[in-house]
Short mmCIF file of N, CA, C and O in Angstrom, two decimals:
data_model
loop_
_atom_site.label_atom_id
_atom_site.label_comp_id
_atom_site.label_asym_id
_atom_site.label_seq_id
_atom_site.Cartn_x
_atom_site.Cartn_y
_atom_site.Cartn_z
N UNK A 296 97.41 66.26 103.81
CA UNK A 296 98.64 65.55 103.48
C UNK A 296 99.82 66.49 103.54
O UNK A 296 99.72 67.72 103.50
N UNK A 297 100.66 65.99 103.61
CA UNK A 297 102.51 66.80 103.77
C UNK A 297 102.41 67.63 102.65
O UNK A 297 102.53 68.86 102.73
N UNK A 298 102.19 66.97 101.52
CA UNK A 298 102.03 68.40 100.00
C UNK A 298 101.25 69.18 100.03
O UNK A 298 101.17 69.63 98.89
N UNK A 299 100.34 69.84 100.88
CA UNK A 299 99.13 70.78 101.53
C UNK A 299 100.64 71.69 101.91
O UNK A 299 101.20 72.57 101.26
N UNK A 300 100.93 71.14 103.06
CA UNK A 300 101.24 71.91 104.10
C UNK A 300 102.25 73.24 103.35
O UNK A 300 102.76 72.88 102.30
N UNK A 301 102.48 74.28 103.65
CA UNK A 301 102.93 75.57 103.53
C UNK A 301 103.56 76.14 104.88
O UNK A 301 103.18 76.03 106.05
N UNK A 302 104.69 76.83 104.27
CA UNK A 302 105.04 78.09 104.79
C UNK A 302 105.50 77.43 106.40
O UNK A 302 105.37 76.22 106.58
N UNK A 303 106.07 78.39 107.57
CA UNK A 303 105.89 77.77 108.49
C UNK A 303 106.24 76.41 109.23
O UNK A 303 107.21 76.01 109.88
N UNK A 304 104.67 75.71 108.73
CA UNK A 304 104.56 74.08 109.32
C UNK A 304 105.82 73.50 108.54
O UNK A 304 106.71 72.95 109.19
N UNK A 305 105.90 73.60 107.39
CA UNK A 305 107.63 72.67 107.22
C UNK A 305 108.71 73.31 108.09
O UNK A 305 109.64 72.59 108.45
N UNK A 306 108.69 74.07 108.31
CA UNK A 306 110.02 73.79 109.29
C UNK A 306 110.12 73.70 110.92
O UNK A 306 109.35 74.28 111.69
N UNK A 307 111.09 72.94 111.28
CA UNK A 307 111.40 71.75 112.24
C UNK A 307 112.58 72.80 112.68
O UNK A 307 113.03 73.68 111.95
N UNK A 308 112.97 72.51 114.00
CA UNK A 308 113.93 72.77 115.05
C UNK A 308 114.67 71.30 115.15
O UNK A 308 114.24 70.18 115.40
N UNK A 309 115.95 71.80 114.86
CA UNK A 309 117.35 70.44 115.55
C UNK A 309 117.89 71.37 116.65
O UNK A 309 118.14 72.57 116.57
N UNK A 310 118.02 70.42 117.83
CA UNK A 310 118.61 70.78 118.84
C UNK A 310 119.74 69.52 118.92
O UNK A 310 119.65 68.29 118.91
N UNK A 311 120.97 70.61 119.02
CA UNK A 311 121.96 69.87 118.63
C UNK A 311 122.84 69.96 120.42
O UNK A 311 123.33 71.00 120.86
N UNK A 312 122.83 68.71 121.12
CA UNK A 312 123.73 68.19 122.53
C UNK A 312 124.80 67.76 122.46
O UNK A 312 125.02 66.57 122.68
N UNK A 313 125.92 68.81 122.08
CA UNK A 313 127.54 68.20 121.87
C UNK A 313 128.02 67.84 123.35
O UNK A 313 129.05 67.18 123.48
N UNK A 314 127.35 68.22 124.36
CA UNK A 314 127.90 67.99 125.72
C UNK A 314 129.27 68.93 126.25
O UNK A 314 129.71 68.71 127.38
N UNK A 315 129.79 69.76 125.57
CA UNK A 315 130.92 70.86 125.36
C UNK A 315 129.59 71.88 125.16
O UNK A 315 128.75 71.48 125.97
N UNK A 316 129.22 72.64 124.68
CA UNK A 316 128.43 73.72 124.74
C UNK A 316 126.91 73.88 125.21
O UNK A 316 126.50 72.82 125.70
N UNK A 317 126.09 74.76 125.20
CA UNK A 317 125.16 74.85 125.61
C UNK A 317 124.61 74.16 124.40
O UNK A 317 125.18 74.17 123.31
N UNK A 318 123.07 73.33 124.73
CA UNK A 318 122.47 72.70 122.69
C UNK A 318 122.14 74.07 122.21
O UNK A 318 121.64 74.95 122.91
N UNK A 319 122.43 74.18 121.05
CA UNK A 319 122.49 74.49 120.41
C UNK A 319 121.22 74.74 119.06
O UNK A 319 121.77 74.62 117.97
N UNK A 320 119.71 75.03 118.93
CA UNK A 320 118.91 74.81 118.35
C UNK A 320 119.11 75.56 117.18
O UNK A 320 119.73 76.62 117.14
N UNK A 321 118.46 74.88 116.06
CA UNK A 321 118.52 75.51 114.44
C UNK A 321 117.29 74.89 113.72
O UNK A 321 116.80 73.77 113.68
N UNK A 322 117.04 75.98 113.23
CA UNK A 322 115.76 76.09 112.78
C UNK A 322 116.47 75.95 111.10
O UNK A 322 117.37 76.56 110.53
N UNK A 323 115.40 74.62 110.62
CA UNK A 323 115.68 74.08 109.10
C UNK A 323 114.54 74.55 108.30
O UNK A 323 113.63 73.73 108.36
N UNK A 324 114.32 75.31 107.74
CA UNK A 324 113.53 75.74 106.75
C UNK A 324 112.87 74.40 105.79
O UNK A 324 113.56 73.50 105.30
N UNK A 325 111.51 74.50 105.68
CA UNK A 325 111.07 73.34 104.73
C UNK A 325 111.67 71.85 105.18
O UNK A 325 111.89 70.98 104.35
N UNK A 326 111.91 71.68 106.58
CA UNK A 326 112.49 70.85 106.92
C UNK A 326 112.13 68.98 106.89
O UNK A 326 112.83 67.99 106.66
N UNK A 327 110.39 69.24 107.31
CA UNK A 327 109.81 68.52 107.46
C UNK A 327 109.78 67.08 106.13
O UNK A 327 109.85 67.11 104.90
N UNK A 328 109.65 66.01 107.07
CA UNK A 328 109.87 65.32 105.90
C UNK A 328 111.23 64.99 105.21
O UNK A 328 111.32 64.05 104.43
N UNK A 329 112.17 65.71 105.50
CA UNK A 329 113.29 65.71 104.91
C UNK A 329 114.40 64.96 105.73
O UNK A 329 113.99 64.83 106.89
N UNK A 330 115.68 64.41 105.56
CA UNK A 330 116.85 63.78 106.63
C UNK A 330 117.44 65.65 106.93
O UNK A 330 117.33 66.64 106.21
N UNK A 331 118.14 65.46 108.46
CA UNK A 331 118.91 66.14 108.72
C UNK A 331 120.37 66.42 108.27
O UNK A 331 121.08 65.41 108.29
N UNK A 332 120.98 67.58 107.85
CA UNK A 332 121.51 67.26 107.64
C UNK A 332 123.26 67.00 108.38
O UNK A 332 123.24 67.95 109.17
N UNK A 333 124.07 66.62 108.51
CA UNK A 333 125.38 65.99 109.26
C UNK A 333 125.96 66.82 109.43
O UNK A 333 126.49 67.35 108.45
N UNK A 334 126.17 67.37 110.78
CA UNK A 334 127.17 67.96 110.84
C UNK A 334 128.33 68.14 110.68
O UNK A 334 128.22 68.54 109.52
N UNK A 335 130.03 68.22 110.99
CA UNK A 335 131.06 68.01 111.06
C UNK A 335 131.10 67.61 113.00
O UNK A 335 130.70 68.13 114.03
N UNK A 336 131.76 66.56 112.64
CA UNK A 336 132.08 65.66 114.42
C UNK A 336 132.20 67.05 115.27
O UNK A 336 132.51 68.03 114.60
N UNK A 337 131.96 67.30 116.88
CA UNK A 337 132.35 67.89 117.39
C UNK A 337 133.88 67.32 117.91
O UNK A 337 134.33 66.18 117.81
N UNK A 338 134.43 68.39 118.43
CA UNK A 338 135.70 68.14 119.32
C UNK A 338 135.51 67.85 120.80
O UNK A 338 134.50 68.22 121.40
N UNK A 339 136.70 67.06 121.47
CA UNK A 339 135.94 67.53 122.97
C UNK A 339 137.12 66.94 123.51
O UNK A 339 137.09 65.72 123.34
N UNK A 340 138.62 67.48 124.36
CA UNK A 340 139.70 67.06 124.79
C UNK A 340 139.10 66.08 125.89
O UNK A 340 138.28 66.14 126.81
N UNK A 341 140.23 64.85 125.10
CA UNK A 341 140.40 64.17 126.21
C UNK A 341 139.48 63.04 125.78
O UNK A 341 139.85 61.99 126.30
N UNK A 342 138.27 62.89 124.89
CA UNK A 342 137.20 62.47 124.36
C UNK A 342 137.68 61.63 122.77
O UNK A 342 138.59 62.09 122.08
N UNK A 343 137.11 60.68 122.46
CA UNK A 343 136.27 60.53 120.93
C UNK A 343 135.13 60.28 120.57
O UNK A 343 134.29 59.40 120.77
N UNK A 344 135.22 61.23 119.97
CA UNK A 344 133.35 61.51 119.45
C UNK A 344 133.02 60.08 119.19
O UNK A 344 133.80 59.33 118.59
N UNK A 345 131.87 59.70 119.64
CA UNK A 345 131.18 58.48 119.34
C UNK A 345 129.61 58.65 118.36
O UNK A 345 128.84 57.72 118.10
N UNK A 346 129.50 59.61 118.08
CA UNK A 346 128.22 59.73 116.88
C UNK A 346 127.13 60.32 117.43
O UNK A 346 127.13 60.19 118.66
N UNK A 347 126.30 60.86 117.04
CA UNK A 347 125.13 61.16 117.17
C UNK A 347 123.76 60.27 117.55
O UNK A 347 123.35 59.44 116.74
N UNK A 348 123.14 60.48 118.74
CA UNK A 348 122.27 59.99 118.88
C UNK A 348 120.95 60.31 118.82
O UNK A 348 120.82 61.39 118.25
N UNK A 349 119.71 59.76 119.23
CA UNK A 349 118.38 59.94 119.33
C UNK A 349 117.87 60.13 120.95
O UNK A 349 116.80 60.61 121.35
N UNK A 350 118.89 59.64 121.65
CA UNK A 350 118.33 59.81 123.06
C UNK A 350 119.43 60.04 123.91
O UNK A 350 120.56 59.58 123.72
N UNK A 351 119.00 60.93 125.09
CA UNK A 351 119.92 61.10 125.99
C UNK A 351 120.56 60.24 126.87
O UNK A 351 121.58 60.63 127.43
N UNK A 352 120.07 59.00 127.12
CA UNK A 352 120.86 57.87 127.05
C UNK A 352 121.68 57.04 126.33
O UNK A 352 122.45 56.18 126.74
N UNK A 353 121.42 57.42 125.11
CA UNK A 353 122.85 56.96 124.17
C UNK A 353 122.50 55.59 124.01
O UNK A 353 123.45 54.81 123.93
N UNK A 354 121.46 55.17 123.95
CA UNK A 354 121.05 54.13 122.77
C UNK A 354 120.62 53.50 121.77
O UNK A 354 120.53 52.31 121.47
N UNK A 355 120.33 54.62 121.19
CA UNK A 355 119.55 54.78 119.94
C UNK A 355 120.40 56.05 118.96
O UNK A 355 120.37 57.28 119.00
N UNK A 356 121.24 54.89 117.96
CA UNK A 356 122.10 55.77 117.03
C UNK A 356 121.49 56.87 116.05
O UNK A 356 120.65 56.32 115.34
N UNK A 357 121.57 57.67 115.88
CA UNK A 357 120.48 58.53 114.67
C UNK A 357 120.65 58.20 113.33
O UNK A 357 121.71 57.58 113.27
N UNK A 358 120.10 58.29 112.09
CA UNK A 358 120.14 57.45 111.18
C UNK A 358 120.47 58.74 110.39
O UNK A 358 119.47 58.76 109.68
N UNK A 359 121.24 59.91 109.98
CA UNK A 359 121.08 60.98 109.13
C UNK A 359 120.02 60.63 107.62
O UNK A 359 119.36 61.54 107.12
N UNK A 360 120.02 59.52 107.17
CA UNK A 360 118.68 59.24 106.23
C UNK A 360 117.35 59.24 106.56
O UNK A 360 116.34 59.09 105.88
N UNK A 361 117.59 59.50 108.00
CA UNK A 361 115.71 59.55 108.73
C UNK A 361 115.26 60.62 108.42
O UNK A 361 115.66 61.73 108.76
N UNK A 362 114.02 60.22 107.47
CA UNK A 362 112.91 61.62 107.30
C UNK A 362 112.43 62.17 108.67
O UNK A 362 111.64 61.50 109.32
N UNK A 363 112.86 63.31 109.11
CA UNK A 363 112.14 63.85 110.27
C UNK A 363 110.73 64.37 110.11
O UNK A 363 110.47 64.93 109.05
N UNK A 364 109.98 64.28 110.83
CA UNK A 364 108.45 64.13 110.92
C UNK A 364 107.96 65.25 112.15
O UNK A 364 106.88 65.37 112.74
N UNK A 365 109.40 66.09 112.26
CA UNK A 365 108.73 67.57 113.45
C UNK A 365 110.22 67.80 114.35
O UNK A 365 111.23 67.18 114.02
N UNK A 366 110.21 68.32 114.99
CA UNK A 366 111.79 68.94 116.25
C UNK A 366 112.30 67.78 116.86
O UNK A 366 111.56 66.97 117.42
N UNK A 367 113.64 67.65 116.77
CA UNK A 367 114.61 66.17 116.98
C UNK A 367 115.10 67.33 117.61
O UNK A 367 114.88 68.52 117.39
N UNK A 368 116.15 66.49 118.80
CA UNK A 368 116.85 66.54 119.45
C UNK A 368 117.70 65.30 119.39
O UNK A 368 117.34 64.13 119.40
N UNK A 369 119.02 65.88 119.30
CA UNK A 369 120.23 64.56 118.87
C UNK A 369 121.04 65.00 119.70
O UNK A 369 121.11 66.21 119.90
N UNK A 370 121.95 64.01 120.44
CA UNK A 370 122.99 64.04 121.57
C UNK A 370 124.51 63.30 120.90
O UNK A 370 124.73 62.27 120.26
N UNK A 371 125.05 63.99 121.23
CA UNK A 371 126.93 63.36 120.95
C UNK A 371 126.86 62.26 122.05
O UNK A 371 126.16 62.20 123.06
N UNK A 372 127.93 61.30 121.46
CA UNK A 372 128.20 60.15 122.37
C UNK A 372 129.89 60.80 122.39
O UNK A 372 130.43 61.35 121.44
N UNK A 373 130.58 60.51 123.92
CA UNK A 373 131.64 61.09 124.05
C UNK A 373 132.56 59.32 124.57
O UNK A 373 132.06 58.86 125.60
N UNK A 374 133.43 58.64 124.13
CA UNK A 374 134.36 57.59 124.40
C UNK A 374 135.82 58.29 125.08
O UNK A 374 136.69 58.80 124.38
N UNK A 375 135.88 58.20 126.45
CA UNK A 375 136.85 58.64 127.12
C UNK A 375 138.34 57.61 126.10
O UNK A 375 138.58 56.47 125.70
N UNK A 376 139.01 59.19 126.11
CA UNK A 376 140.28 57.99 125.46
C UNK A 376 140.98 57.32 126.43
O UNK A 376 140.95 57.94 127.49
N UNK A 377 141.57 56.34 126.50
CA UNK A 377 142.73 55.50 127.12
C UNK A 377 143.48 55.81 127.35
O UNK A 377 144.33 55.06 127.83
#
């Protein structure tokens, strides 16, 4: 069970796809099991940030209350301004 586990196995990799930098990976200590936590919006001229997603297609919004269950990868949604 998850309350076994030690050391290590709790922590999870976020790889973070602002689409402005290279992703960005971070290693969350004791992560497992736990929500990620929110970054501050990226910037991106010319752009409005449209939120964080679950897939690189940008249809599946990320839920920051989702217990992660191992290494997420989350993508920025970018809304060209007008």
């Amino acid at each position: 069970s998850a309350s076994s586990l030690t050391g290590d196995v709790l922590d999870i990799t976020v790889t973070w796809h602002d689409g402005v930098q290279a992703p960005r990976a971070e290693t969350v200590k004791n992560g497992w099991g736990k929500p990620v936590a929110k970054p501050e919006a990226p910037t991106r001229a010319g752009y409005t940030f449209g939120g964080w997603y679950s897939d690189d297609a940008l249809n599946d919004p990320w839920d920051f209350g989702t217990q992660v269950a191992g290494d997420t990868e989350l993508y920025a949604k970018w809304i060209p301004d007008s």
